[in-house]
């Protein structure tokens, strides 16, 4: 296996919204910044797929909106499991970061007055979601891409990072190494600061809105390096994903559809959401997802296993202008949403949990930072739609700033012993076993969907843990032929190892949390329990620990 060595001051793992924003900020310190992505640069992140909008309390549509209201909505939506300090930063800095996006070239929809337009989104007391039609994330990424290019920031695509490099004492990160998916060569990045911005792990499930690259690599990298992870049981299933054809199953149907007035009906054409929550279709995502799931489970779903989402009562002009992407997305499969209802069902969407961070994106490991969906603590037990895009910019900037400051007082280090060890580990994956890694992936995804998805219970969670251990043993018998150039079996083998690590963390946390809160629903513990006003913290080198969170009465903006 040939080796290629790269040096930089700041290494950013991930080229989505958080990664690009972090790189742009770090570059301001005149440092050498490198972005590495497992997929194509700027295209393999979920920011591009985020369609609905960006939350910022400008008050341009509803004048009574405020950062205090945004804070309270976010805390309530997160079932008070959020880190209050991080939420305050999010709501206070979201506006400035959006204005910066405009300076990079992003265009958001505006009112006739010239002020930004803002739409309603679930769980929010005011219209505060800024948007560009229903392709907001794509608009943001195009602007961020142009700024990355303008700043002459190095980008490396189709490289899978397989481990974080540690110093000889294993107390701080000194870079990362991985495999080029184009050549199968080993790529080594020596870095003074490293930022994980690699997104989530939607592909733990067979039905997901995520880009194909989202297999939990960042969580696994951080965990194996000894960093704290938290709230890993909290996984958001977006209420509305496409159902058919099979190739489109799970593809996101944006919350903008409900924000603009879309209505949900079961097979009996009953508008059912008010039976579950007085807010109806604009309840928080965890509530809407469980309501849809329950309608389907109780036999009121369509023949395809979903419910109807209808916008035929809306003016054609509104659909064509504000829901253009959805119109084209469904026209492509023979459905004109101006004339007939969409069929939708929940799809694995966003991890609220992740790497534990401080206000500047600092993790519990020296020289290691995290931002975006790779980090945890901001969204608590449920993320409000529109908060994720704001999160990428607010904490991407902060992580980049902190990483740059750290790099300015640091020196490059090299750990040849660990690099040799990682090369051997990868070489040992090549073997003539009896099961292909993609087959193990399929078994894991089916297990997670059956036992660790929208509705959970102790029996199912324990069954999932047992299956995960069985699959780890199967990995010893993988069939991975050796060869130079692109090797899909090697990629699958590397990914399944990360997926099994993350699946185990998710399932263990779900088993420990004996209550229902936000997106974590235990049918054997269906109520919220105030004794669980705490985050579950996971660390490879320690037992479970807990972080006390604010009870509802204590969650005030001050």
Coordinates of C-alpha atoms in Angstrom, one line a residue:
X1 CA 0.0 0.0 0.0
X2 CA 1.6 3.3 -1.1
X3 CA 1.6 6.3 1.2
X4 CA 0.9 9.9 0.4
X5 CA 1.6 12.6 3.1
X6 CA 0.0 16.0 3.3
X7 CA 0.7 18.7 5.8
X8 CA -1.6 21.5 6.9
X9 CA -2.3 23.7 9.9
X10 CA -6.1 22.9 10.1
X11 CA -7.6 19.7 8.7
X12 CA -11.4 19.7 8.2
X13 CA -13.0 16.3 7.8
X14 CA -16.2 17.0 5.8
X15 CA -17.1 19.4 3.0
X16 CA -20.7 20.2 3.9
X17 CA -22.1 23.4 5.4
X18 CA -20.3 23.1 8.8
X19 CA -17.0 22.0 7.2
X20 CA -16.8 24.7 4.6
X21 CA -17.7 27.4 7.1
X22 CA -15.1 26.2 9.5
X23 CA -12.5 26.1 6.8
X24 CA -13.4 29.7 5.7
X25 CA -13.0 31.0 9.2
X26 CA -9.7 29.2 9.9
X27 CA -8.3 30.5 6.6
X28 CA -8.8 34.1 7.9
X29 CA -5.7 33.5 10.1
X30 CA -3.6 33.0 7.0
X31 CA -3.2 29.3 7.8
X32 CA -2.9 26.4 5.4
X33 CA -6.4 24.7 5.6
X34 CA -7.3 21.4 4.0
X35 CA -10.8 20.0 3.5
X36 CA -11.1 16.2 3.0
X37 CA -14.3 14.5 2.0
X38 CA -15.3 10.9 1.6
X39 CA -17.5 11.8 -1.4
X40 CA -17.2 14.6 -4.0
X41 CA -16.3 17.9 -2.4
X42 CA -19.3 20.1 -1.6
X43 CA -21.7 17.5 -2.9
X44 CA -21.7 14.6 -0.5
X45 CA -22.9 16.4 2.6
X46 CA -26.5 16.7 3.7
X47 CA -26.5 20.5 3.7
X48 CA -27.1 20.4 -0.1
X49 CA -30.2 18.2 0.5
X50 CA -31.6 20.5 3.2
X51 CA -34.5 22.2 1.5
X52 CA -36.7 24.0 4.0
X53 CA -34.8 26.9 5.5
X54 CA -32.6 28.6 8.0
X55 CA -33.9 29.8 11.4
X56 CA -33.0 33.3 12.5
X57 CA -35.1 35.6 14.6
X58 CA -35.1 38.7 12.4
X59 CA -38.7 39.4 13.1
X60 CA -39.2 40.6 9.5
X61 CA -42.6 38.9 9.1
X62 CA -43.7 38.5 12.7
X63 CA -42.4 41.6 14.5
X64 CA -42.9 40.0 17.9
X65 CA -40.3 37.3 17.2
X66 CA -37.1 37.5 19.2
X67 CA -34.0 35.5 20.1
X68 CA -35.7 34.8 23.5
X69 CA -38.6 33.2 21.7
X70 CA -36.2 31.3 19.4
X71 CA -34.4 30.0 22.5
X72 CA -37.6 28.9 24.2
X73 CA -38.9 27.2 21.1
X74 CA -35.6 25.3 20.7
X75 CA -35.4 24.2 24.3
X76 CA -39.1 23.1 24.3
X77 CA -38.6 21.3 21.0
X78 CA -35.5 19.5 22.4
X79 CA -37.5 18.4 25.5
X80 CA -35.0 20.4 27.6
X81 CA -32.2 18.0 26.9
X82 CA -30.3 20.8 25.1
X83 CA -27.1 22.5 26.4
X84 CA -28.6 25.9 27.2
X85 CA -25.3 27.7 26.6
X86 CA -25.0 26.3 23.1
X87 CA -28.6 27.2 22.3
X88 CA -28.1 30.8 23.4
X89 CA -25.1 31.0 21.0
X90 CA -27.2 29.5 18.2
X91 CA -30.1 31.9 18.5
X92 CA -27.9 35.0 19.1
X93 CA -25.5 34.4 16.2
X94 CA -27.7 32.9 13.5
X95 CA -28.6 36.3 12.0
X96 CA -25.0 37.4 11.5
X97 CA -24.1 34.2 9.9
X98 CA -26.9 34.4 7.4
X99 CA -25.8 37.9 6.4
X100 CA -22.3 36.5 5.8
X101 CA -23.8 33.8 3.6
X102 CA -25.3 36.6 1.5
X103 CA -21.9 38.3 1.3
X104 CA -20.6 35.0 -0.2
X105 CA -23.3 35.1 -2.8
X106 CA -26.3 33.2 -1.3
X107 CA -29.7 34.6 -2.3
X108 CA -32.7 34.2 0.0
X109 CA -36.3 35.0 -0.8
X110 CA -37.4 38.5 0.0
X111 CA -40.7 40.3 0.5
X112 CA -41.8 43.2 -1.6
X113 CA -40.4 45.6 1.0
X114 CA -36.9 44.1 0.4
X115 CA -36.7 42.4 3.8
X116 CA -36.0 38.7 4.0
X117 CA -39.1 36.5 3.8
X118 CA -39.7 34.0 6.6
X119 CA -42.0 31.0 6.7
X120 CA -43.6 29.0 9.5
X121 CA -41.9 25.7 10.5
X122 CA -42.9 23.0 13.0
X123 CA -42.5 23.8 16.7
X124 CA -41.9 27.5 16.3
X125 CA -44.1 30.2 17.7
X126 CA -43.3 32.7 14.9
X127 CA -42.5 32.7 11.2
X128 CA -38.7 32.8 11.5
X129 CA -37.4 30.4 8.8
X130 CA -35.5 32.2 6.0
X131 CA -35.5 30.3 2.7
X132 CA -34.7 30.2 -0.9
X133 CA -37.7 28.4 -2.4
X134 CA -37.4 24.8 -1.3
X135 CA -33.7 24.5 -2.1
X136 CA -32.1 26.6 0.7
X137 CA -29.3 24.2 1.5
X138 CA -28.3 23.9 -2.1
X139 CA -28.2 27.7 -2.3
X140 CA -26.0 27.9 0.8
X141 CA -23.6 25.3 -0.4
X142 CA -23.1 27.0 -3.8
X143 CA -22.1 30.2 -2.0
X144 CA -19.9 28.4 0.5
X145 CA -18.2 26.5 -2.4
X146 CA -17.4 29.8 -4.2
X147 CA -16.0 31.3 -1.0
X148 CA -13.8 28.2 -0.4
X149 CA -12.4 28.5 -3.9
X150 CA -11.9 32.2 -3.6
X151 CA -9.9 31.7 -0.4
X152 CA -7.8 29.1 -2.2
X153 CA -8.5 26.4 0.4
X154 CA -7.3 23.0 -0.5
X155 CA -9.9 20.3 -1.1
X156 CA -9.4 16.6 -1.3
X157 CA -12.3 14.4 -2.3
X158 CA -13.0 10.6 -2.3
X159 CA -10.8 10.0 0.7
X160 CA -12.2 8.0 3.6
X161 CA -10.6 8.9 6.9
X162 CA -10.2 5.7 8.9
X163 CA -8.5 6.9 12.1
X164 CA -7.4 10.1 13.9
X165 CA -3.7 10.1 14.5
X166 CA -2.6 10.6 18.1
X167 CA 0.7 11.6 19.8
X168 CA 2.8 9.0 21.5
X169 CA 1.0 9.6 24.8
X170 CA -2.4 9.3 23.1
X171 CA -3.7 12.5 24.7
X172 CA -4.0 14.8 21.6
X173 CA -4.8 14.5 18.0
X174 CA -2.0 15.2 15.5
X175 CA -3.9 14.6 12.2
X176 CA -5.7 11.8 10.5
X177 CA -5.1 9.1 7.9
X178 CA -7.3 7.1 5.6
X179 CA -7.7 5.5 2.1
X180 CA -8.0 7.1 -1.3
X181 CA -11.1 5.6 -2.8
X182 CA -9.7 6.4 -6.3
X183 CA -6.3 4.6 -5.9
X184 CA -6.6 2.6 -2.6
X185 CA -3.4 4.4 -1.5
X186 CA -3.0 5.4 2.1
X187 CA -3.3 9.2 2.7
X188 CA -1.8 10.8 5.8
X189 CA -2.7 14.3 6.9
X190 CA -0.4 15.9 9.5
X191 CA -2.3 18.7 11.2
X192 CA -2.0 21.0 14.2
X193 CA -5.8 21.1 14.6
X194 CA -8.5 18.7 13.3
X195 CA -12.2 19.5 12.9
X196 CA -14.8 16.7 12.5
X197 CA -17.6 18.0 10.3
X198 CA -18.6 14.7 8.7
X199 CA -22.3 14.7 9.4
X200 CA -24.5 12.0 10.8
X201 CA -25.3 8.3 10.4
X202 CA -28.6 8.0 8.6
X203 CA -27.4 4.9 6.7
X204 CA -27.7 2.9 9.9
X205 CA -31.2 2.6 8.5
X206 CA -32.5 1.3 5.2
X207 CA -34.9 4.2 4.8
X208 CA -33.1 7.6 5.1
X209 CA -33.0 11.1 3.6
X210 CA -29.2 11.2 4.0
X211 CA -26.5 11.2 1.4
X212 CA -25.0 7.8 0.8
X213 CA -21.8 8.7 2.6
X214 CA -23.4 9.2 6.0
X215 CA -22.4 6.1 7.9
X216 CA -21.3 7.6 11.2
X217 CA -17.6 7.9 10.4
X218 CA -17.1 11.0 12.5
X219 CA -18.7 9.6 15.6
X220 CA -16.6 6.4 15.3
X221 CA -13.4 8.4 14.7
X222 CA -14.0 10.6 17.8
X223 CA -15.1 7.7 20.0
X224 CA -12.1 5.6 19.1
X225 CA -9.8 8.5 19.9
X226 CA -11.2 8.8 23.4
X227 CA -13.6 11.8 23.0
X228 CA -16.9 12.0 24.7
X229 CA -20.1 11.4 22.8
X230 CA -23.6 12.2 24.1
X231 CA -27.3 11.8 23.4
X232 CA -26.7 9.1 20.9
X233 CA -30.1 7.6 21.4
X234 CA -31.7 10.8 20.0
X235 CA -32.3 10.2 16.3
X236 CA -34.8 12.3 14.4
X237 CA -37.0 10.5 11.9
X238 CA -38.3 13.1 9.5
X239 CA -42.0 12.6 9.2
X240 CA -42.2 12.8 5.4
X241 CA -40.0 10.9 3.0
X242 CA -40.9 9.5 -0.4
X243 CA -42.3 5.9 -0.6
X244 CA -41.8 4.9 -4.2
X245 CA -40.3 3.9 -6.5
X246 CA -37.8 1.9 -4.4
X247 CA -34.9 4.0 -5.7
X248 CA -36.5 7.1 -4.2
X249 CA -37.6 5.5 -0.9
X250 CA -36.7 7.8 2.0
X251 CA -35.9 10.8 -0.2
X252 CA -36.8 13.9 1.8
X253 CA -40.2 15.7 1.3
X254 CA -39.3 19.0 2.9
X255 CA -41.1 20.4 5.9
X256 CA -41.6 23.5 3.7
X257 CA -44.6 21.6 2.3
X258 CA -46.3 21.6 5.7
X259 CA -45.0 25.1 6.4
X260 CA -46.7 26.4 3.3
X261 CA -50.0 24.7 4.3
X262 CA -49.7 21.1 3.3
X263 CA -52.3 18.8 5.1
X264 CA -51.8 15.2 6.2
X265 CA -54.6 12.6 5.7
X266 CA -54.8 8.9 6.4
X267 CA -56.3 6.4 4.0
X268 CA -59.8 7.2 5.2
X269 CA -59.1 10.8 4.2
X270 CA -59.2 11.9 7.9
X271 CA -57.0 14.8 8.7
X272 CA -55.5 13.1 11.8
X273 CA -52.8 15.3 13.2
X274 CA -55.1 17.3 15.6
X275 CA -55.8 13.9 17.2
X276 CA -52.2 13.9 18.4
X277 CA -51.3 17.5 18.9
X278 CA -53.2 20.8 18.8
X279 CA -50.6 22.3 16.5
X280 CA -51.6 19.9 13.8
X281 CA -49.2 19.5 10.9
X282 CA -46.8 22.1 12.5
X283 CA -46.1 20.1 15.6
X284 CA -42.5 19.1 16.2
X285 CA -41.0 16.5 14.0
X286 CA -40.9 13.8 16.7
X287 CA -44.7 14.2 17.3
X288 CA -45.6 14.2 13.5
X289 CA -43.3 11.2 12.8
X290 CA -44.9 9.1 15.6
X291 CA -48.4 10.1 14.6
X292 CA -47.8 9.0 11.0
X293 CA -46.1 5.8 12.2
X294 CA -49.1 5.1 14.5
X295 CA -51.6 5.7 11.7
X296 CA -49.8 3.2 9.5
X297 CA -49.3 0.7 12.3
X298 CA -53.0 0.8 13.2
X299 CA -54.1 0.0 9.7
X300 CA -55.0 3.5 8.5
X301 CA -52.1 3.8 6.1
X302 CA -52.1 3.5 2.3
X303 CA -51.4 0.3 0.3
X304 CA -47.9 1.5 -0.1
X305 CA -47.4 1.9 3.7
X306 CA -47.7 5.6 4.1
X307 CA -50.2 8.5 4.5
X308 CA -51.2 11.3 2.2
X309 CA -49.6 14.8 2.2
X310 CA -51.8 17.1 0.2
X311 CA -51.2 20.6 -1.3
X312 CA -53.8 20.5 -4.0
X313 CA -55.8 23.2 -2.2
X314 CA -52.9 25.7 -2.6
X315 CA -52.6 28.0 -5.6
X316 CA -50.5 26.6 -8.4
X317 CA -48.3 29.7 -8.4
X318 CA -47.4 29.2 -4.8
X319 CA -46.5 25.5 -5.4
X320 CA -44.5 26.4 -8.5
X321 CA -42.5 29.2 -6.8
X322 CA -42.1 28.0 -3.2
X323 CA -42.2 24.2 -3.6
X324 CA -40.5 24.0 -7.0
X325 CA -38.1 21.2 -6.0
X326 CA -40.9 19.1 -4.6
X327 CA -43.0 19.7 -7.7
X328 CA -40.2 18.5 -10.0
X329 CA -39.2 15.7 -7.6
X330 CA -42.7 14.1 -7.8
X331 CA -43.2 14.9 -11.5
X332 CA -40.2 12.8 -12.1
X333 CA -42.1 9.8 -10.7
X334 CA -45.4 10.6 -12.4
X335 CA -47.1 12.6 -9.6
X336 CA -48.2 16.2 -10.2
X337 CA -48.6 17.5 -6.6
X338 CA -50.8 20.4 -8.0
X339 CA -53.4 17.7 -8.9
X340 CA -52.9 14.8 -6.5
X341 CA -51.6 14.1 -3.0
X342 CA -48.1 12.8 -2.3
X343 CA -47.7 9.5 -0.3
X344 CA -45.1 9.8 2.5
X345 CA -43.8 8.0 5.5
X346 CA -41.0 8.7 8.1
X347 CA -37.4 8.5 7.1
X348 CA -34.2 8.5 9.2
X349 CA -33.0 12.0 9.1
X350 CA -30.8 13.7 11.8
X351 CA -28.7 12.8 14.8
X352 CA -29.2 15.2 17.6
X353 CA -26.4 13.4 19.6
X354 CA -22.8 13.4 18.7
X355 CA -19.4 14.5 19.8
X356 CA -19.5 16.6 23.0
X357 CA -18.4 20.2 22.4
X358 CA -17.8 23.4 24.2
X359 CA -18.8 26.8 22.9
X360 CA -15.9 27.0 20.4
X361 CA -16.4 23.5 19.1
X362 CA -13.7 22.1 21.4
X363 CA -14.0 18.4 22.2
X364 CA -12.7 16.6 25.3
X365 CA -9.5 15.7 23.3
X366 CA -6.8 18.2 22.7
X367 CA -6.5 19.6 19.1
X368 CA -9.8 18.0 18.2
X369 CA -12.9 20.1 17.3
X370 CA -16.4 19.3 15.9
X371 CA -19.2 21.1 14.3
X372 CA -22.5 20.5 12.6
X373 CA -24.4 17.2 12.8
X374 CA -21.2 15.5 14.0
X375 CA -21.5 17.4 17.3
X376 CA -24.1 17.0 20.0
X377 CA -25.8 19.0 22.7
X378 CA -27.4 21.8 20.7
X379 CA -30.7 20.2 19.7
X380 CA -31.4 18.1 22.7
X381 CA -34.0 15.4 22.1
X382 CA -35.5 16.8 18.9
X383 CA -34.3 19.3 16.4
X384 CA -36.5 22.0 15.1
X385 CA -36.6 22.2 11.3
X386 CA -34.5 25.1 10.2
X387 CA -32.1 25.0 13.1
X388 CA -29.7 22.6 11.4
X389 CA -28.6 25.0 8.7
X390 CA -28.1 27.8 11.2
X391 CA -26.1 25.3 13.4
X392 CA -23.7 24.6 10.5
X393 CA -22.9 28.3 10.1
X394 CA -22.8 29.4 13.8
X395 CA -20.7 26.5 15.1
X396 CA -18.8 26.0 11.9
X397 CA -17.5 29.5 12.3
X398 CA -16.7 29.0 16.0
X399 CA -14.9 25.7 15.4
X400 CA -12.8 27.2 12.6
X401 CA -11.9 30.1 14.8
X402 CA -10.9 27.9 17.7
X403 CA -9.0 25.5 15.6
X404 CA -7.0 28.3 14.0
X405 CA -6.1 29.8 17.3
X406 CA -5.0 26.4 18.5
X407 CA -2.9 25.8 15.4
X408 CA -1.1 29.1 15.8
X409 CA 0.4 27.9 19.1
X410 CA 1.1 24.3 17.9
X411 CA 3.6 22.3 16.0
X412 CA 3.2 19.4 13.6
X413 CA 3.9 16.0 14.9
X414 CA 4.3 12.5 13.3
X415 CA 3.5 9.1 14.8
X416 CA 5.0 6.5 12.5
X417 CA 4.1 3.6 14.8
X418 CA 0.4 4.4 14.7
X419 CA 0.5 4.9 10.9
X420 CA 2.2 1.5 10.5
X421 CA -0.5 0.0 12.7
X422 CA -3.3 1.5 10.8
X423 CA -1.8 0.3 7.5
X424 CA -1.6 -3.2 8.8
X425 CA -5.2 -3.0 10.1
X426 CA -6.4 -2.0 6.6
X427 CA -4.3 -4.6 4.9
X428 CA -5.7 -7.3 7.1
X429 CA -9.2 -6.4 5.9
X430 CA -8.4 -8.0 2.5
X431 CA -9.3 -11.6 2.8
X432 CA -11.2 -14.3 1.0
X433 CA -14.0 -14.8 3.4
X434 CA -17.6 -16.0 2.9
X435 CA -19.7 -12.9 3.3
X436 CA -19.5 -9.6 1.4
X437 CA -19.5 -6.5 3.6
X438 CA -22.6 -5.1 1.9
X439 CA -24.5 -8.1 3.1
X440 CA -23.5 -7.3 6.7
X441 CA -24.6 -3.7 6.2
X442 CA -28.0 -4.9 5.0
X443 CA -28.4 -7.1 8.1
X444 CA -27.5 -4.2 10.4
X445 CA -29.8 -1.7 8.7
X446 CA -32.7 -4.2 9.0
X447 CA -32.0 -4.8 12.6
X448 CA -31.9 -1.1 13.4
X449 CA -35.1 -0.4 11.6
X450 CA -36.9 -3.2 13.3
X451 CA -35.6 -2.5 16.9
X452 CA -34.0 0.9 17.2
X453 CA -36.2 3.2 15.1
X454 CA -39.3 5.3 15.9
X455 CA -40.8 3.0 18.6
X456 CA -38.5 1.1 20.9
X457 CA -38.7 -1.4 23.8
X458 CA -36.3 -3.3 26.1
X459 CA -36.8 -6.6 24.3
X460 CA -36.1 -5.1 20.9
X461 CA -33.1 -3.1 22.1
X462 CA -31.5 -6.2 23.7
X463 CA -32.1 -8.2 20.6
X464 CA -30.4 -5.5 18.5
X465 CA -27.3 -5.5 20.8
X466 CA -27.1 -9.3 20.4
X467 CA -27.3 -9.0 16.6
X468 CA -24.7 -6.3 16.5
X469 CA -22.3 -8.5 18.4
X470 CA -23.0 -11.4 15.9
X471 CA -22.3 -9.0 13.0
X472 CA -19.0 -8.0 14.5
X473 CA -18.0 -11.7 14.5
X474 CA -19.2 -12.0 10.9
X475 CA -16.8 -9.2 10.0
X476 CA -14.0 -11.5 10.7
X477 CA -15.2 -13.6 7.7
X478 CA -15.7 -10.8 5.2
X479 CA -14.8 -11.3 1.5
X480 CA -12.7 -8.3 0.4
X481 CA -10.6 -8.9 -2.7
X482 CA -7.4 -6.9 -2.8
X483 CA -6.7 -4.6 -5.7
X484 CA -5.6 -1.1 -6.7
X485 CA -7.9 1.6 -7.8
X486 CA -11.5 1.9 -6.6
X487 CA -12.5 -1.0 -4.4
X488 CA -16.2 -0.9 -3.3
X489 CA -15.8 -3.9 -1.1
X490 CA -13.0 -2.2 0.9
X491 CA -15.2 0.9 1.3
X492 CA -18.1 -1.2 2.5
X493 CA -15.8 -3.1 4.9
X494 CA -14.4 0.2 6.4
X495 CA -17.9 1.6 6.7
X496 CA -19.5 -1.4 8.4
X497 CA -16.9 -1.2 11.1
X498 CA -17.9 2.4 11.9
X499 CA -21.6 1.6 11.5
X500 CA -21.4 -1.3 14.0
X501 CA -19.6 1.0 16.5
X502 CA -22.2 3.7 16.2
X503 CA -25.2 1.3 16.2
X504 CA -23.9 -0.2 19.5
X505 CA -23.6 3.3 21.0
X506 CA -27.1 4.3 19.9
X507 CA -28.7 1.0 21.1
X508 CA -26.9 1.1 24.5
X509 CA -28.0 4.7 25.1
X510 CA -31.5 3.8 24.1
X511 CA -31.6 0.9 26.5
X512 CA -30.2 3.0 29.4
X513 CA -32.8 5.9 28.9
X514 CA -35.9 4.4 30.5
X515 CA -38.3 7.1 29.5
X516 CA -39.7 8.7 26.4
X517 CA -38.3 12.1 25.5
X518 CA -38.3 13.8 22.1
X519 CA -37.3 11.5 19.3
X520 CA -36.5 8.6 21.7
X521 CA -39.8 6.8 22.4
X522 CA -39.9 3.7 24.6
X523 CA -43.3 2.0 24.5
X524 CA -42.4 0.2 27.8
X525 CA -41.7 3.6 29.4
X526 CA -44.1 5.9 27.5
X527 CA -43.9 8.9 29.8
X528 CA -41.3 11.6 30.3
X529 CA -39.5 11.2 33.6
X530 CA -37.9 14.3 35.3
X531 CA -35.2 12.1 36.8
X532 CA -33.9 11.8 33.2
X533 CA -33.3 15.6 32.8
X534 CA -29.7 14.6 31.9
X535 CA -27.6 13.6 28.9
X536 CA -26.0 10.2 28.6
X537 CA -22.3 10.5 28.0
X538 CA -20.3 7.8 26.3
X539 CA -16.5 7.4 26.4
X540 CA -14.5 4.4 25.2
X541 CA -12.3 4.5 28.3
X542 CA -15.0 5.1 31.0
X543 CA -18.4 3.9 32.1
X544 CA -21.6 5.7 31.3
X545 CA -21.8 9.2 32.8
X546 CA -24.4 11.9 32.9
X547 CA -24.7 15.6 32.3
X548 CA -27.5 17.4 34.3
X549 CA -29.7 19.4 32.0
X550 CA -32.2 22.2 32.9
X551 CA -35.7 21.2 33.9
X552 CA -38.4 23.1 32.1
X553 CA -38.8 25.6 35.0
X554 CA -35.1 26.5 34.8
X555 CA -34.8 26.9 31.0
X556 CA -35.2 30.6 30.8
X557 CA -33.3 33.0 28.5
X558 CA -31.3 35.4 30.7

